[in-house]
Short mmCIF file of C-alpha atoms in Angstrom, two decimals:
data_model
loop_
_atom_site.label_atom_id
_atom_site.label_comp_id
_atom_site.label_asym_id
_atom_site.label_seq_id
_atom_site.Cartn_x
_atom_site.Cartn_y
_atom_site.Cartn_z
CA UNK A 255 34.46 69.81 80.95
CA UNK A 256 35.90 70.02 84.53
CA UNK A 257 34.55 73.59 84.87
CA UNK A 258 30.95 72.65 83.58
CA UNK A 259 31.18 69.92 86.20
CA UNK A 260 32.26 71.99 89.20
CA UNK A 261 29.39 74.41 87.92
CA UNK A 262 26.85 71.62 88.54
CA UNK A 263 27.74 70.15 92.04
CA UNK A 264 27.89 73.99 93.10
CA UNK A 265 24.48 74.53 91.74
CA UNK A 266 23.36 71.16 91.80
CA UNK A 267 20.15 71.69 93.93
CA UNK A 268 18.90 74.71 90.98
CA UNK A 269 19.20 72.10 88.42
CA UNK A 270 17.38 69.69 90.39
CA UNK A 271 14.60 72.05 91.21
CA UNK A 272 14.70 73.39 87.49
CA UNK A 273 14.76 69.93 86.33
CA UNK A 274 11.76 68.91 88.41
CA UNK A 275 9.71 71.86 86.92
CA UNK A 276 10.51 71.31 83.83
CA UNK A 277 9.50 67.33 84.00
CA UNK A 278 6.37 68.22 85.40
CA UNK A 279 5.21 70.75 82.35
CA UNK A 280 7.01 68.32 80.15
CA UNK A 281 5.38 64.67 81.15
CA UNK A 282 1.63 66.98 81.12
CA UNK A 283 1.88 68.02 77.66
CA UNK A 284 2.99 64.96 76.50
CA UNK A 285 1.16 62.32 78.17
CA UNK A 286 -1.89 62.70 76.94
CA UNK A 287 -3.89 58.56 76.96
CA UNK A 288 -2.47 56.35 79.29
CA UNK A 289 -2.86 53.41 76.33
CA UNK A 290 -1.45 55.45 73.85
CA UNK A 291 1.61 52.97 72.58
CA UNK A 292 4.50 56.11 72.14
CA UNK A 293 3.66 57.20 75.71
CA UNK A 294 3.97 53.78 77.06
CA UNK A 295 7.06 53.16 75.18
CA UNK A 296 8.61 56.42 76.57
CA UNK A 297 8.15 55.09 80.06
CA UNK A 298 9.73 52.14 79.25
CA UNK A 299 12.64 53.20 78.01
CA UNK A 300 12.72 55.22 80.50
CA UNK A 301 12.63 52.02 83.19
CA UNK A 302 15.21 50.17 80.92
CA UNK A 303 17.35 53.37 81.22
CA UNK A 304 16.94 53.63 84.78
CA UNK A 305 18.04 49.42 84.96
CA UNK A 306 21.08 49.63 82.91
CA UNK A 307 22.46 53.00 85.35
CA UNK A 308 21.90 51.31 88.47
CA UNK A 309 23.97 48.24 87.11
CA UNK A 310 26.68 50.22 85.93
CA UNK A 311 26.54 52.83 88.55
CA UNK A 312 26.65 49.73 90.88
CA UNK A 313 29.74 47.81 89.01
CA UNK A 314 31.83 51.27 89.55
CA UNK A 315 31.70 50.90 93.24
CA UNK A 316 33.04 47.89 93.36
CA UNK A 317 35.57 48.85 92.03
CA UNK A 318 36.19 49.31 88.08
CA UNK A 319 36.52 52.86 87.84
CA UNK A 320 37.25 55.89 90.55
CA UNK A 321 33.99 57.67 91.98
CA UNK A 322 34.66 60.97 90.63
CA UNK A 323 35.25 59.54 87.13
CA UNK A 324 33.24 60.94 84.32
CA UNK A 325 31.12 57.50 83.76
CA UNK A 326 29.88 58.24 87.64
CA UNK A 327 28.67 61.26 87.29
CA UNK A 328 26.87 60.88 84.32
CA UNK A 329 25.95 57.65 85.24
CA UNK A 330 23.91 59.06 88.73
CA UNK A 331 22.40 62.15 86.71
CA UNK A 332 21.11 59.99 84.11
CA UNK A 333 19.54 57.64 86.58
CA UNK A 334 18.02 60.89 88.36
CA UNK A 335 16.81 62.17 85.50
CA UNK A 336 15.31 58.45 84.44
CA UNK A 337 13.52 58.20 87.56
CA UNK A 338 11.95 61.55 87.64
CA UNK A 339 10.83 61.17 84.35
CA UNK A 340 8.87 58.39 85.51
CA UNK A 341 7.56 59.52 88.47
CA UNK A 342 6.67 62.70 87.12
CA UNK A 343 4.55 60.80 84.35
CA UNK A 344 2.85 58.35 86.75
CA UNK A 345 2.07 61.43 89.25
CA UNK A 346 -0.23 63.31 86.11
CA UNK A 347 -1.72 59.94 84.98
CA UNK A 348 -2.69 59.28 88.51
CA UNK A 349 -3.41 62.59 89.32
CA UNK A 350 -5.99 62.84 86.49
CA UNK A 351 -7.29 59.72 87.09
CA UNK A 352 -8.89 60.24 90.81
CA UNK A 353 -10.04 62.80 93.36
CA UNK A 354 -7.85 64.58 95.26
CA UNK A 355 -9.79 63.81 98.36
CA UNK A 356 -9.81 60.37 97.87
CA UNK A 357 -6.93 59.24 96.25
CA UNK A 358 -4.61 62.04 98.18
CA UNK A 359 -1.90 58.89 100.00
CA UNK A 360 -1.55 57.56 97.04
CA UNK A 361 -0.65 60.75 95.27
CA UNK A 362 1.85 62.11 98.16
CA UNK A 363 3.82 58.60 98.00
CA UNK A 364 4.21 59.34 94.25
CA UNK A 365 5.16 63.39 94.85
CA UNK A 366 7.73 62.05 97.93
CA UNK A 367 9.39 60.04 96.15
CA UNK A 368 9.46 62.36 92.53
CA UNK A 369 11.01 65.04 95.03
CA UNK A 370 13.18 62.76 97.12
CA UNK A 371 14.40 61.75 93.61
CA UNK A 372 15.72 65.21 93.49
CA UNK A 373 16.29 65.98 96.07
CA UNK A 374 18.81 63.21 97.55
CA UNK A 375 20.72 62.63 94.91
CA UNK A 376 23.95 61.95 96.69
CA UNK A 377 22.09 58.67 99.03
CA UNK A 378 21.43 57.02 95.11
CA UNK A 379 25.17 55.74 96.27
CA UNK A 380 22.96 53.05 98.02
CA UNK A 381 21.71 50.15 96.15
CA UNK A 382 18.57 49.60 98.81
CA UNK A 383 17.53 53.00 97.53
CA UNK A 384 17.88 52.86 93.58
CA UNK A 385 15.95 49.72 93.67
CA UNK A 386 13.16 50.82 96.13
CA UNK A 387 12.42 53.38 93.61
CA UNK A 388 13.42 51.52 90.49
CA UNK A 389 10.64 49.02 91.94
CA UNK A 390 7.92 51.37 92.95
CA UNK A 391 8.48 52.58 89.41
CA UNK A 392 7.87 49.30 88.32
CA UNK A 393 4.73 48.78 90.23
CA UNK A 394 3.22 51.78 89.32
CA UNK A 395 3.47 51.09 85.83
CA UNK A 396 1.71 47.36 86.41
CA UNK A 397 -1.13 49.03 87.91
CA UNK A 398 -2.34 50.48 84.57
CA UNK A 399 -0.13 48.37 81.65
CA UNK A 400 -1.93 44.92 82.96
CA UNK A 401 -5.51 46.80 82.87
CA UNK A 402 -4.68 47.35 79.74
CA UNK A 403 -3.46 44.37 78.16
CA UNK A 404 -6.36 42.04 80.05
CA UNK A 405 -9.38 45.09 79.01
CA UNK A 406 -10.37 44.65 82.80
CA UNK A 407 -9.97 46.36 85.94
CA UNK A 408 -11.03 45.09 89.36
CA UNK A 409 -9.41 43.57 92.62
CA UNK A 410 -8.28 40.65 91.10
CA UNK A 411 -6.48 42.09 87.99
CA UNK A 412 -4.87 44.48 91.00
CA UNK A 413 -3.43 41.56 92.51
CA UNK A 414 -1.93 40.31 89.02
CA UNK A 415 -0.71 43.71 88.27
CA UNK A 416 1.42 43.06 91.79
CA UNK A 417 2.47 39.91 90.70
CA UNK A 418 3.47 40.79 87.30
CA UNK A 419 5.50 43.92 89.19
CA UNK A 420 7.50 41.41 91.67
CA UNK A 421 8.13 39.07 88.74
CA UNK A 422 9.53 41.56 86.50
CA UNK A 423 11.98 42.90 89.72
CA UNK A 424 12.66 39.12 90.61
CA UNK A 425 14.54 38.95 87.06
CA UNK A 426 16.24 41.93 86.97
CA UNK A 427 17.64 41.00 90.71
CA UNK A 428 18.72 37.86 88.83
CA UNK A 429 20.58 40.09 86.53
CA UNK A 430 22.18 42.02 89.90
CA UNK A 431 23.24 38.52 91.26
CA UNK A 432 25.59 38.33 88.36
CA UNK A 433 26.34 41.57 87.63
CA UNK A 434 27.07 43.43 91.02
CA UNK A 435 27.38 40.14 92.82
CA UNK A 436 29.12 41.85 96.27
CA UNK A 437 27.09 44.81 96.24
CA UNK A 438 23.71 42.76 96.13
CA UNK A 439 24.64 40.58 98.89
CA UNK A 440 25.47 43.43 101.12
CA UNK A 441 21.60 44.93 100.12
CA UNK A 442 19.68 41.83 99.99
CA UNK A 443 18.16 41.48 103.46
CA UNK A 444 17.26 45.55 103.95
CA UNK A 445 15.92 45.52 99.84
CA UNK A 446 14.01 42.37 100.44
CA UNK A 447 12.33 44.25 103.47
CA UNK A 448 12.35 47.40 101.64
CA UNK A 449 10.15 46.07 98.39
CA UNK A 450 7.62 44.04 100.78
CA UNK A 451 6.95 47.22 102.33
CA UNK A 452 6.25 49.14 99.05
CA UNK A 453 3.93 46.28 97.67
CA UNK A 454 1.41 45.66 101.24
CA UNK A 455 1.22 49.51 101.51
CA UNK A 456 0.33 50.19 97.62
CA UNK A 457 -1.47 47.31 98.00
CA UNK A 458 -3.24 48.34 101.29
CA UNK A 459 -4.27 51.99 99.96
CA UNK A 460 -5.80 49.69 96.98
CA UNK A 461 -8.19 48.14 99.45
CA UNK A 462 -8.94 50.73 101.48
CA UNK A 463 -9.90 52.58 97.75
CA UNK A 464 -7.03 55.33 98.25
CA UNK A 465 -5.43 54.40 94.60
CA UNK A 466 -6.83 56.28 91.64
CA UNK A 467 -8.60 53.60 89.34
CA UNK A 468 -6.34 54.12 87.07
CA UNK A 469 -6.57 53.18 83.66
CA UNK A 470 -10.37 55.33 84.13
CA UNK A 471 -9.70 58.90 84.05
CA UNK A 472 -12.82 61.62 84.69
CA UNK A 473 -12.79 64.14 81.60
CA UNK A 474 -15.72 65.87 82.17
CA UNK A 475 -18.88 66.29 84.81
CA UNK A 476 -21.70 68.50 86.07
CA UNK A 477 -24.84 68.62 87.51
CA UNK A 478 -27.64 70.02 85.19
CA UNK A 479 -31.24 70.97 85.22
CA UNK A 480 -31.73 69.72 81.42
CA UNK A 481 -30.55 66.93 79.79
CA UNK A 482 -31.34 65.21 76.04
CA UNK A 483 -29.51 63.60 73.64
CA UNK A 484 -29.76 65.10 70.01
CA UNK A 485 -29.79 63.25 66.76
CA UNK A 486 -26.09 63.21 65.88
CA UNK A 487 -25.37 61.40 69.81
CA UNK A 488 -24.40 65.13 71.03
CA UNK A 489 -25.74 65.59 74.76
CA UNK A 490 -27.09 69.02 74.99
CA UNK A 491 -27.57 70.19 78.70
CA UNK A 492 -28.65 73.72 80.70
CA UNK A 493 -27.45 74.95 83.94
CA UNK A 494 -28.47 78.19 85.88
CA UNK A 495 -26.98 81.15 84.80
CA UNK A 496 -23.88 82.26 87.07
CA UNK A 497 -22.21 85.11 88.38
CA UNK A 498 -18.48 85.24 88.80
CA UNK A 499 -18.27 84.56 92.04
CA UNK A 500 -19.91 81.69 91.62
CA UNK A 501 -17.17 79.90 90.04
CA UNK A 502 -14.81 80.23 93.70
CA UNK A 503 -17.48 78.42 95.73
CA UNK A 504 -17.01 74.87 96.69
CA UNK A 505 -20.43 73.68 95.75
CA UNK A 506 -22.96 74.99 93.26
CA UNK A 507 -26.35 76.01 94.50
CA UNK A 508 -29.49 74.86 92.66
CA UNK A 509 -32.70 76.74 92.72
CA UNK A 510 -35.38 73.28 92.11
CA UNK A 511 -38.84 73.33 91.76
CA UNK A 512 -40.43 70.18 93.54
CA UNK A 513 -40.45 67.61 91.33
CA UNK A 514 -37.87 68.43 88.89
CA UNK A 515 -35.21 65.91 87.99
CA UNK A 516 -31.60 66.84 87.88
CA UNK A 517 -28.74 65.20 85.90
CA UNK A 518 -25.21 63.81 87.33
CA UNK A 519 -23.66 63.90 83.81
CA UNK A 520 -20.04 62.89 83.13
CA UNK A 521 -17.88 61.60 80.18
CA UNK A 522 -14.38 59.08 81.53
CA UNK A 523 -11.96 58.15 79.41
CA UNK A 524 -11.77 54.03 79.86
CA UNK A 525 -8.89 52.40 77.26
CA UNK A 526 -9.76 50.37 73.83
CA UNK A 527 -11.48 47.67 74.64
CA UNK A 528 -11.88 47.94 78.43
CA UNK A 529 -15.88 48.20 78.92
CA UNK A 530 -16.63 48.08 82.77
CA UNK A 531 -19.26 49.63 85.22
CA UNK A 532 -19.34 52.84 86.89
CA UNK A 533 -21.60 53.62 89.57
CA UNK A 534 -23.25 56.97 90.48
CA UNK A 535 -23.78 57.38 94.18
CA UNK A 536 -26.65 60.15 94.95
CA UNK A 537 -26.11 61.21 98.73
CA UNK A 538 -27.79 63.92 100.72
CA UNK A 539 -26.08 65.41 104.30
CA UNK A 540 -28.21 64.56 107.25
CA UNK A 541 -28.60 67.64 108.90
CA UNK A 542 -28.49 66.69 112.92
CA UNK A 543 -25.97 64.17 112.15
CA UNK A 544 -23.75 66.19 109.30
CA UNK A 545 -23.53 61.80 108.22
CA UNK A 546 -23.87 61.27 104.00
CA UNK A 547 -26.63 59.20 103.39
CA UNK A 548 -27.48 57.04 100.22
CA UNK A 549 -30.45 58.19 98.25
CA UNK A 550 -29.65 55.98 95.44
CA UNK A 551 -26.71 53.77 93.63
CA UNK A 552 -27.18 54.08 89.54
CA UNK A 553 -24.99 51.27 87.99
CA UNK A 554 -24.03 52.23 84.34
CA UNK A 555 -22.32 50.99 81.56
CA UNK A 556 -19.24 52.45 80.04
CA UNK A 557 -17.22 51.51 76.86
CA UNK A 558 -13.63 52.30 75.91
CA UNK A 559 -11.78 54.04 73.16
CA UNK A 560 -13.36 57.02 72.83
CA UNK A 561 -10.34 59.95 73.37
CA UNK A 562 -12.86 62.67 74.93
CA UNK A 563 -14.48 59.94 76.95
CA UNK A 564 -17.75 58.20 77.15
CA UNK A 565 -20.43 60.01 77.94
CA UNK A 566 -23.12 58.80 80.16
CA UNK A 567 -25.69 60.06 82.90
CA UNK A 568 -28.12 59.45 85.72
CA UNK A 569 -31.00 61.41 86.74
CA UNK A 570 -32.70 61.86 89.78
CA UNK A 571 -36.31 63.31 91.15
CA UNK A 572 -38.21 64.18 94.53
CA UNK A 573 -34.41 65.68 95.77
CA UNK A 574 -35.32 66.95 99.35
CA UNK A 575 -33.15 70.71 99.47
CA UNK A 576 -30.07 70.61 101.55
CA UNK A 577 -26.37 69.48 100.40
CA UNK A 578 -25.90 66.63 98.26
CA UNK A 579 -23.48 65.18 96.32
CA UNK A 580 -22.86 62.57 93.41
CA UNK A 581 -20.11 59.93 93.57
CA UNK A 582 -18.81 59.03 90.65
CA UNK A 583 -16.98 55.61 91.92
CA UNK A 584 -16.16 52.06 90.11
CA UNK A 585 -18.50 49.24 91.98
CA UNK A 586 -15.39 48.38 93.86
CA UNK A 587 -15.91 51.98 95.79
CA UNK A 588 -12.55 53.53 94.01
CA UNK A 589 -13.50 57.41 93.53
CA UNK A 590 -13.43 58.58 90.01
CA UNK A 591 -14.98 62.06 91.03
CA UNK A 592 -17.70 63.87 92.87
CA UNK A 593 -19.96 66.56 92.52
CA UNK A 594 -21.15 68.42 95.38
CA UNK A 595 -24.00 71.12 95.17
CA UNK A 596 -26.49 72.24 97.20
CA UNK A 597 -30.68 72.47 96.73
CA UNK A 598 -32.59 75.32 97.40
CA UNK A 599 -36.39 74.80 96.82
CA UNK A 600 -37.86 77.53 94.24
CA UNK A 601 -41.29 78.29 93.08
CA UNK A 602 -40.23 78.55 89.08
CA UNK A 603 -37.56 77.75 87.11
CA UNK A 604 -34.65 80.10 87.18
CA UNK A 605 -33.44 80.90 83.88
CA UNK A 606 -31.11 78.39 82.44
CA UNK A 607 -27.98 78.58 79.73
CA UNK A 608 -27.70 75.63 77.44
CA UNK A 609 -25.17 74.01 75.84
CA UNK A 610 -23.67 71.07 73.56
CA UNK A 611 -21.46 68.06 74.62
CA UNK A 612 -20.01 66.47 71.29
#
């Protein structure tokens, strides 16, 4: 056992980048609906596992047992490993819940701190840091559990989730009081600073719409030239026909005959019982200015439940050529997705491949 443990503090940062990896292609194949009760569950025993190693891990340094005792290093691994689990999980759900260009802060707080989890293994000696992370953790998860539990999202349930996330930290600091009583008293002033930082600036990205709206995640969108909704509810649709090259550019390019309509279709993934609004945004680029501009805000309705998402569309006409793009956004502004593309004005119909959206 000694010689398994000198192996791992002289290859400690292999495992840790190994162990990263292999949370990351773990926590995406597993988490697959963020209201899915066994994936919930698994983050919070996760949480609960990350809590009990910080106490223990804490009670050891003040004393009960030497530092390079067994219980310590198994103790700080496990509460690496905890935390990374979590991270990693809450970095894919948010990840597939927004746009990258959006939601991009939000997302690199998450991906510092799942790397900084492996990264600095040996500063988790620090209370102030085990519980800045242990609490992030915890109001990460508030963001979407509370969503879930009320069926709403909005600014309002946002500021609850926050609440709930500094009541359920308040207790377990109640637990520390007792538990680690000298060690928390040395921490409490630089944690208490620490955690009010974490909750304005998670709370400040909210309002500024740079948080995912998470529990929504986009599944599926396009922009299509034909649209229609069969008997059986399927959505069958037609695009142009599209070389490979096609595929690398970083906006399609329609060929529309004055007049035509195109379709902003998209299906989201919204929990059981959450029905809310989406909006889609139609904007065009002013050419002098290189400004968007609104052509038109579609409000639409969109139910929960459904696995592969509910489907729904808006369709617009008289589309001047030039680059547009649809924003797929909750009425709060909060970016679900967009789809850019760009109009080219034809004299017919280019020939179009058609297909079926169960």
């Amino acid at each position: 056992m000694r010689q398994i443990k000198d192996w791992y503090q002289t290859n400690e940062k292999s495992v840790s980048t190994i162990s990263l990896i292999a949370g990351f292609v773990f926590d995406s194949l597993t988490l697959q609906r963020i209201d899915n009760f066994r994936d919930n569950l698994w983050l919070s025993l996760n949480l609960l596992l990350v809590g009990i190693c910080i106490i223990f891990l804490n009670r050891e340094v003040e004393g009960r047992y030497s530092h390079e005792s067994w219980k310590h290093f198994w103790l700080l691994n496990t509460l690496q490993f905890g935390l990374g689990n979590i991270l990693g999980g809450f970095f894919i759900l948010y990840f597939r819940s927004g746009t990258l260009s959006a939601s991009w802060p939000f997302l690199l707080i998450l991906l510092f701190a799942l790397v900084a989890n492996e990264l600095f293994q040996k500063r988790y000696a620090r209370l102030v840091m085990q519980l800045s992370f242990f609490y992030l953790a915890v109001f990460s998860f508030s963001i979407f559990l509370v969503p879930i539990f009320l069926h709403q999202i909005g600014p309002f349930i946002f500021i609850l989730s926050g609440i709930a996330s500094l009541g359920v930290f308040w207790l377990f600091t109640l637990l520390l009081k007792k538990l680690i009583a000298k060690r928390f008293k040395e921490s409490r002033r630089p944690l208490f600073f620490a955690v009010m930082a974490i909750f304005f600036s998670v709370n400040l990205l909210y309002f500024a719409n740079l948080i995912p709206p998470i529990p929504l995640s986009l599944k599926d969108t396009g922009i299509y030239q034909y649209l229609s909704r069969d008997s059986r509810g399927s959505y069958i649709i037609a695009e142009e026909k599209r070389g490979l090259l096609d595929y690398f550019s970083f906006h399609e390019t329609i060929h529309l005959v004055p007049g035509d309509s195109l379709y902003a279709y998209n299906a989201i993934f919204s929990p059981t019982n959450l029905d809310t609004r989406i909006v889609h945004e139609w904007q065009y680029q002013d050419e002098k200015t290189g400004e968007w501009m609104t052509f038109a805000r579609i409000p639409l309705l969109l139910s929960g439940g459904r696995s592969e998402g509910f489907r729904t569309y808006s369709a617009k006409s008289n589309l001047t050529p030039g680059d547009w793009r649809v924003n797929i956004a909750t009425p709060q502004g909060q970016l679900l997705g967009r789809i850019n593309f760009r109009i080219i004005t034809a004299s017919a119909r280019p020939p179009l491949v058609y297909q079926v959206k169960n």
